[in-house]
Amino acid sequence: MSGKEIMFTPVSLGSIQLKNRLVMAPLTRMRAVAGDVPNPLAKTYYAQRASAGLIITEATQISPLGMGYPATPGIYSAEQTAAWKEIVETVHTKGGSIVAQLWHVGRISHSSLHPEQGLPEAPSAIAPAGQTYGADWKLHDYETPKAMTLDDIVRLLKEFEAAAQNAKAAGFDGIEIHSANGYLLDQFLQDKTNQRTDQYGGSVENRLRLLGEVIEAVSKVFASDRIGVRLSPYGTFNDIGDSDPVGLFSAAIQKLNAYNLAYVHMIEPRATSAGGGEQVNEEAPITSELFRAAYQGKFITAGGYDQALGEKVLEEGLADAVAYGRLYISNPDLAERFQKNAPLNPYYRATFYGGQEAGYTDYPTL
C-alpha cells in the first residue's frame, strides 16, 4: 500500500480505535477562562477537528502548581472536568476519538501563576535559562525552583491519579502522559536538570523511576492500553538536555515495553521548538529511525511533518500514526484535505496563543 492509502486505513492503539492515522497533536492555545476551565469555544474547536483519527488535547495541568503559562486549562477541579466532559461528548458525537494530555510543567513556570503554592517545583533546584510568561502575560526571569522532597513526589503521584479519574469521568478515550519538551517528567529523565542523589537521581534506572510510577498510578484508573506516553529525545526546548540521550531514551523505551501501553508518541528533534518557531534542524538524528525498532507497541511520530513526509514515514513502517500540530490549527478538515490533495490554509502564528475565535475556530473548511 502507498503511504497515502495507509494514512486512511484504521488502526488500533491499544484499545483506542482510530478511523485513520492522522493525529491532532497536543496544542497549547492559552484560552482557558476563570478557574483554568476550558474555554466554551474549545467545544467548537475540537469538534471541528473530529475527522482526525485521534485528537490529543492541549496539555492540561494536573494541579495548580503544574501550570506554566497563563490561561492553560486544568483537569483537577469539578468545573474543569465538567467542561471537558462537554468537549468529549461533542467530539464523540462527530465520530472522533480524544485523549487528555496530563501535564505538570515543573520548573518551566512562575510563582505568579500559583501564588498560593509559591515557587515552581522540580527534581533539583536549578533555574532554567531565559524568561517565561507570568500571570500578567509579561515576561519574567525564571525563578530557581524548589527541589521536590519524597513527600512532594508522593503528592504528585496522587495528583496524576486524581487527574486520570477526572479524565475518565469526562469520558476521554484515554490519557497521554506528557514526559517531553523539558517539563517535569522530562526534567527527572535528563541529567541536565536532575542532579538528585536519592532513588530518583543518578543512574538512568533511577531517573526513569518517576515515569514508571506515574504510569502505575494512572493505570489504577485507565487500563494501560488506554495510556500513551510522549517523549522528546534530543529536544532542547525549555533548556533540557542529557549527556547520553541515546542511552537514556533506549532505556526508556525498554522500560515502556513492559507496560502494554496504547502508544508511545515521540517528537522529532528537527522541530524541537514545540511551536515556538519555524526553524527545522535538518541535521538532527531521526528519532523514529533510532527508537521505532526498539519499541514493541504502537508508535506515533510528531514534529514538522507535511503530507508527503507523513505518508513516507507510514510507508516505511517507522510509525503507526503521524501527529500534526500547526497544520491542524489552520485546517480543521486536515484529513479531508489530505485525502483530496487539496490546498491547505496558511496558519497565523500571532493567534496561536491567547485570544478568542480569531485563529482558533474561524479557519475555513473546504
Coordinates of C-alpha atoms in Angstrom, one line a residue:
M1 CA 0.0 0.0 0.0
S2 CA 1.1 3.6 -0.6
G3 CA 1.7 5.9 2.3
K4 CA -1.5 7.8 1.4
E5 CA -3.5 4.6 1.4
I6 CA -2.0 3.6 4.8
M7 CA -2.8 7.0 6.2
F8 CA -6.5 6.4 5.6
T9 CA -6.7 2.8 7.0
P10 CA -7.9 2.3 10.5
V11 CA -5.5 1.4 13.3
S12 CA -5.9 0.4 16.9
L13 CA -3.7 2.0 19.5
G14 CA -4.2 -0.4 22.4
S15 CA -7.9 -0.3 23.0
I16 CA -8.3 3.1 21.2
Q17 CA -9.7 2.7 17.7
L18 CA -8.7 5.2 15.1
K19 CA -10.5 5.6 11.8
N20 CA -7.3 6.9 10.1
R21 CA -3.7 7.6 11.1
L22 CA -3.8 11.4 11.3
V23 CA -3.4 12.5 14.9
M24 CA -4.1 16.1 16.0
A25 CA -1.1 16.9 18.2
P26 CA -1.4 18.5 21.6
L27 CA -1.5 22.2 21.0
T28 CA -1.3 24.7 23.9
R29 CA -3.5 27.7 22.9
M30 CA -3.8 29.6 26.2
R31 CA -7.5 30.4 26.0
A32 CA -8.9 28.9 29.3
V33 CA -11.3 31.0 31.3
A34 CA -11.5 31.8 35.0
G35 CA -10.6 28.8 37.2
D36 CA -8.4 27.4 34.4
V37 CA -11.6 26.0 32.9
P38 CA -11.5 25.1 29.2
N39 CA -13.0 27.9 27.0
P40 CA -16.6 27.3 25.9
L41 CA -15.2 27.8 22.3
A42 CA -13.0 24.7 22.8
K43 CA -16.0 22.6 22.2
T44 CA -16.3 24.0 18.7
Y45 CA -12.5 23.9 18.2
Y46 CA -12.1 20.3 19.0
A47 CA -15.4 19.2 17.3
Q48 CA -14.3 20.9 14.0
R49 CA -11.2 18.6 14.0
A50 CA -13.0 15.4 14.9
S51 CA -12.2 13.8 11.5
A52 CA -8.7 13.2 12.8
G53 CA -8.1 9.6 13.7
L54 CA -7.2 10.8 17.2
I55 CA -7.2 14.2 19.0
I56 CA -4.7 14.6 21.8
T57 CA -5.9 17.6 23.9
E58 CA -3.8 20.6 24.7
A59 CA -1.6 19.9 27.6
T60 CA -3.7 20.1 30.8
Q61 CA -2.3 20.7 34.2
I62 CA -3.0 18.1 36.9
S63 CA -2.7 20.7 39.7
P64 CA -2.3 24.5 40.3
L65 CA 1.5 24.0 40.7
G66 CA 1.5 22.1 37.4
M67 CA 0.6 25.3 35.5
G68 CA 3.3 27.0 33.5
Y69 CA 1.6 29.6 31.3
P70 CA -1.4 31.9 31.7
A71 CA -4.8 30.6 30.6
T72 CA -3.9 26.9 30.2
P73 CA -6.7 24.6 31.3
G74 CA -6.6 22.2 34.2
I75 CA -8.2 18.9 35.0
Y76 CA -8.1 18.9 38.8
S77 CA -11.5 20.6 39.6
A78 CA -15.1 19.7 39.2
E79 CA -15.7 22.7 36.9
Q80 CA -12.8 21.9 34.7
T81 CA -13.9 18.2 34.4
A82 CA -17.5 19.3 33.5
A83 CA -16.2 21.5 30.7
W84 CA -14.0 18.7 29.4
K85 CA -17.0 16.3 29.5
E86 CA -18.9 18.6 27.2
I87 CA -16.0 18.7 24.8
V88 CA -15.5 15.0 24.8
E89 CA -19.2 14.3 24.2
T90 CA -19.2 16.7 21.2
V91 CA -16.1 15.1 19.7
H92 CA -17.7 11.6 20.2
T93 CA -20.9 12.8 18.6
K94 CA -18.9 13.7 15.5
G95 CA -17.3 10.2 15.4
G96 CA -13.9 11.3 16.8
S97 CA -11.6 9.8 19.4
I98 CA -9.9 12.0 22.0
V99 CA -7.4 11.6 24.8
A100 CA -6.4 14.0 27.6
Q101 CA -2.8 15.0 27.8
L102 CA -1.8 15.2 31.5
W103 CA 0.8 17.8 32.3
H104 CA 3.0 19.2 35.1
V105 CA 5.5 21.8 33.9
G106 CA 7.9 21.6 36.8
R107 CA 10.4 24.4 36.7
I108 CA 9.0 25.9 33.5
S109 CA 6.7 28.2 35.4
H110 CA 6.5 31.3 37.5
S111 CA 5.2 31.8 41.1
S112 CA 2.7 34.4 39.9
L113 CA 0.7 31.6 38.2
H114 CA 0.3 29.8 41.5
P115 CA 0.8 32.4 44.2
E116 CA -0.7 30.2 47.0
Q117 CA 1.7 27.3 46.2
G118 CA 4.8 29.6 45.8
L119 CA 7.9 28.7 43.8
P120 CA 7.8 26.1 40.9
E121 CA 8.9 22.6 41.8
A122 CA 11.5 20.4 40.0
P123 CA 13.8 17.5 40.6
S124 CA 16.6 19.8 41.5
A125 CA 16.9 23.5 42.4
I126 CA 18.3 24.6 39.0
A127 CA 16.8 27.6 37.3
P128 CA 16.2 27.3 33.5
A129 CA 18.0 29.9 31.3
G130 CA 15.8 32.7 29.9
Q131 CA 12.4 34.1 30.7
T132 CA 8.8 33.0 30.9
Y133 CA 5.3 34.5 30.9
G134 CA 3.8 35.2 34.3
A135 CA 0.1 35.6 35.3
D136 CA 0.3 39.2 33.9
W137 CA 1.2 37.9 30.4
K138 CA 4.5 39.7 30.6
L139 CA 8.0 38.1 30.5
H140 CA 9.8 37.4 33.8
D141 CA 13.2 35.8 34.6
Y142 CA 12.8 32.2 35.6
E143 CA 13.0 31.6 39.3
T144 CA 15.1 28.9 41.0
P145 CA 12.6 26.1 41.6
K146 CA 12.2 24.2 44.9
A147 CA 13.7 20.7 44.8
M148 CA 10.9 18.1 45.3
T149 CA 11.0 16.1 48.5
L150 CA 9.9 12.4 48.6
D151 CA 6.6 13.7 50.2
D152 CA 6.2 16.0 47.2
I153 CA 6.6 13.0 44.8
V154 CA 4.0 11.0 46.8
R155 CA 1.6 14.0 46.4
L156 CA 2.5 14.3 42.7
L157 CA 1.5 10.7 42.1
K158 CA -1.8 11.2 43.8
E159 CA -2.4 14.3 41.6
F160 CA -1.7 12.2 38.5
E161 CA -4.1 9.6 39.7
A162 CA -6.8 12.1 40.5
A163 CA -6.4 13.8 37.1
A164 CA -6.8 10.4 35.4
Q165 CA -10.0 9.9 37.4
N166 CA -11.3 13.2 36.2
A167 CA -10.4 12.3 32.6
K168 CA -12.3 9.1 33.0
A169 CA -15.3 10.9 34.5
A170 CA -15.2 13.3 31.5
G171 CA -15.4 10.3 29.1
F172 CA -12.0 10.6 27.4
D173 CA -10.9 7.5 25.4
G174 CA -7.6 7.5 27.2
I175 CA -4.8 9.7 28.5
E176 CA -1.4 10.8 27.4
I177 CA 1.4 11.3 30.0
H178 CA 3.4 14.4 29.0
S179 CA 7.0 13.4 29.6
A180 CA 8.5 15.6 26.9
N181 CA 9.6 19.1 26.0
G182 CA 11.6 19.9 29.2
Y183 CA 8.6 19.7 31.5
L184 CA 8.6 18.0 34.9
L185 CA 8.8 14.3 34.0
D186 CA 11.4 15.1 31.3
Q187 CA 13.3 17.1 33.9
F188 CA 13.5 13.9 36.0
L189 CA 14.7 11.9 33.0
Q190 CA 17.5 14.1 31.8
D191 CA 20.7 14.8 33.7
K192 CA 21.0 18.5 32.9
T193 CA 18.0 19.0 35.2
N194 CA 18.1 16.0 37.5
Q195 CA 21.1 16.2 39.9
R196 CA 19.4 14.3 42.7
T197 CA 21.3 11.7 44.9
D198 CA 18.3 9.7 46.1
Q199 CA 16.4 6.9 44.3
Y200 CA 15.1 9.4 41.7
G201 CA 18.5 10.6 40.5
G202 CA 21.9 9.5 39.4
S203 CA 21.6 6.3 37.3
V204 CA 19.4 6.0 34.3
E205 CA 17.3 3.5 36.1
N206 CA 16.7 5.9 39.0
R207 CA 15.9 8.8 36.6
L208 CA 13.3 6.6 34.9
R209 CA 11.7 5.7 38.2
L210 CA 9.2 8.5 38.4
L211 CA 7.8 8.0 34.9
G212 CA 7.2 4.3 35.8
E213 CA 5.5 5.3 39.0
V214 CA 3.3 7.8 37.1
I215 CA 2.2 5.1 34.6
E216 CA 1.4 2.8 37.5
A217 CA -0.6 5.5 39.3
V218 CA -2.8 6.3 36.3
S219 CA -3.1 2.6 35.5
K220 CA -5.2 2.3 38.6
V221 CA -7.8 4.3 36.7
F222 CA -7.3 3.5 33.0
A223 CA -6.2 0.2 31.6
S224 CA -2.6 0.5 30.4
D225 CA -3.8 0.0 26.8
R226 CA -5.6 3.4 27.0
I227 CA -2.5 5.2 28.2
G228 CA 0.1 6.8 25.9
V229 CA 3.4 8.5 26.8
R230 CA 5.1 11.4 25.0
L231 CA 8.9 11.7 24.8
S232 CA 11.2 14.1 23.1
P233 CA 14.7 12.7 22.7
Y234 CA 17.3 15.2 21.7
G235 CA 14.9 18.0 22.5
T236 CA 16.5 21.3 23.7
F237 CA 13.3 23.2 24.3
N238 CA 13.0 24.6 27.8
D239 CA 16.7 24.3 28.4
I240 CA 16.7 20.5 28.6
G241 CA 19.4 18.1 27.7
D242 CA 21.2 14.9 28.6
S243 CA 24.8 13.7 28.4
D244 CA 23.8 10.4 26.7
P245 CA 20.4 10.8 25.0
V246 CA 20.6 7.5 23.0
G247 CA 21.4 5.5 26.2
L248 CA 18.7 7.3 28.2
F249 CA 15.9 7.0 25.7
S250 CA 16.8 3.5 24.7
A251 CA 16.4 2.5 28.3
A252 CA 13.1 4.5 28.5
I253 CA 11.8 2.5 25.5
Q254 CA 12.8 -0.8 27.1
K255 CA 11.0 0.2 30.3
L256 CA 7.9 1.3 28.4
N257 CA 7.8 -2.0 26.5
A258 CA 6.9 -3.7 29.8
Y259 CA 3.6 -1.7 30.3
N260 CA 1.4 -2.7 27.3
L261 CA 0.6 0.9 26.6
A262 CA -1.7 2.3 23.9
Y263 CA 1.2 4.0 22.3
V264 CA 4.5 5.9 22.6
H265 CA 4.4 9.4 21.0
M266 CA 7.9 10.8 20.1
I267 CA 8.8 14.2 18.8
E268 CA 11.3 14.5 16.1
P269 CA 14.1 16.8 17.2
R270 CA 14.2 18.6 13.9
A271 CA 11.2 20.5 15.2
T272 CA 12.2 20.8 18.9
S273 CA 10.9 24.3 19.5
A274 CA 7.5 23.0 20.3
G275 CA 5.7 25.5 18.1
G276 CA 7.9 28.3 19.2
G277 CA 9.4 29.0 15.8
E278 CA 9.7 27.8 12.2
Q279 CA 13.3 26.5 12.4
V280 CA 13.7 22.9 11.4
N281 CA 17.0 21.2 12.2
E282 CA 17.8 19.0 9.3
E283 CA 21.0 17.7 10.9
A284 CA 19.1 16.3 14.0
P285 CA 19.0 12.5 14.3
I286 CA 15.7 10.9 13.2
T287 CA 14.0 9.7 16.3
S288 CA 11.7 7.3 14.5
E289 CA 14.6 5.6 12.9
L290 CA 16.6 5.3 16.2
F291 CA 13.8 4.2 18.5
R292 CA 10.9 2.8 16.5
A293 CA 12.6 -0.6 16.1
A294 CA 13.2 -0.9 19.9
Y295 CA 9.5 -0.1 20.8
Q296 CA 7.3 -3.2 20.6
G297 CA 3.9 -1.3 20.6
K298 CA 2.2 1.3 18.5
F299 CA 4.2 4.4 17.7
I300 CA 3.1 8.0 16.9
T301 CA 5.6 10.4 15.4
A302 CA 5.3 14.2 15.5
G303 CA 7.4 17.2 14.5
G304 CA 7.5 19.3 11.3
Y305 CA 5.6 16.8 9.1
D306 CA 3.9 17.8 5.9
Q307 CA 1.6 15.4 4.0
A308 CA 4.4 13.8 1.9
L309 CA 6.7 13.3 4.9
G310 CA 3.9 11.8 6.9
E311 CA 3.0 9.4 4.1
K312 CA 6.6 8.4 3.7
V313 CA 7.1 7.6 7.4
L314 CA 3.9 5.4 7.3
E315 CA 5.0 3.6 4.1
E316 CA 8.4 2.9 5.6
G317 CA 6.8 1.4 8.7
L318 CA 8.6 3.9 11.0
A319 CA 5.3 4.9 12.7
D320 CA 1.7 3.7 13.0
A321 CA 0.3 7.2 13.0
V322 CA 1.5 10.8 12.4
A323 CA 0.7 13.8 14.6
Y324 CA 0.2 17.2 13.0
G325 CA 0.2 20.4 15.0
R326 CA 0.3 23.7 13.2
L327 CA -1.4 22.3 10.2
Y328 CA -4.3 21.2 12.4
I329 CA -4.6 24.7 13.8
S330 CA -5.3 26.2 10.4
N331 CA -7.0 23.2 8.7
P332 CA -9.9 21.8 10.8
D333 CA -10.6 19.4 8.0
L334 CA -7.0 18.4 7.5
A335 CA -7.9 14.7 7.0
E336 CA -10.3 15.6 4.1
R337 CA -7.8 17.9 2.6
F338 CA -5.0 15.3 2.6
Q339 CA -7.4 12.7 1.1
K340 CA -8.3 15.1 -1.7
N341 CA -4.8 16.6 -2.1
A342 CA -6.5 19.9 -1.5
P343 CA -4.6 23.1 -0.8
L344 CA -4.1 24.0 2.9
N345 CA -4.9 27.2 4.7
P346 CA -1.8 29.0 6.0
Y347 CA -1.6 29.4 9.8
Y348 CA -1.2 32.7 11.6
R349 CA 1.4 32.4 14.4
A350 CA 0.2 35.7 16.0
T351 CA -3.1 34.0 17.0
F352 CA -1.6 30.7 18.3
Y353 CA -1.6 31.8 22.0
G354 CA -4.4 33.7 23.8
G355 CA -7.4 35.5 22.3
Q356 CA -10.8 34.2 21.2
E357 CA -12.3 33.0 17.9
A358 CA -9.7 34.6 15.6
G359 CA -7.2 32.0 14.6
Y360 CA -9.0 29.4 16.7
T361 CA -12.4 28.5 15.5
D362 CA -12.6 30.7 12.3
Y363 CA -10.3 28.9 9.9
P364 CA -12.4 27.8 6.9
T365 CA -13.1 24.2 5.8
L366 CA -13.2 23.1 2.2

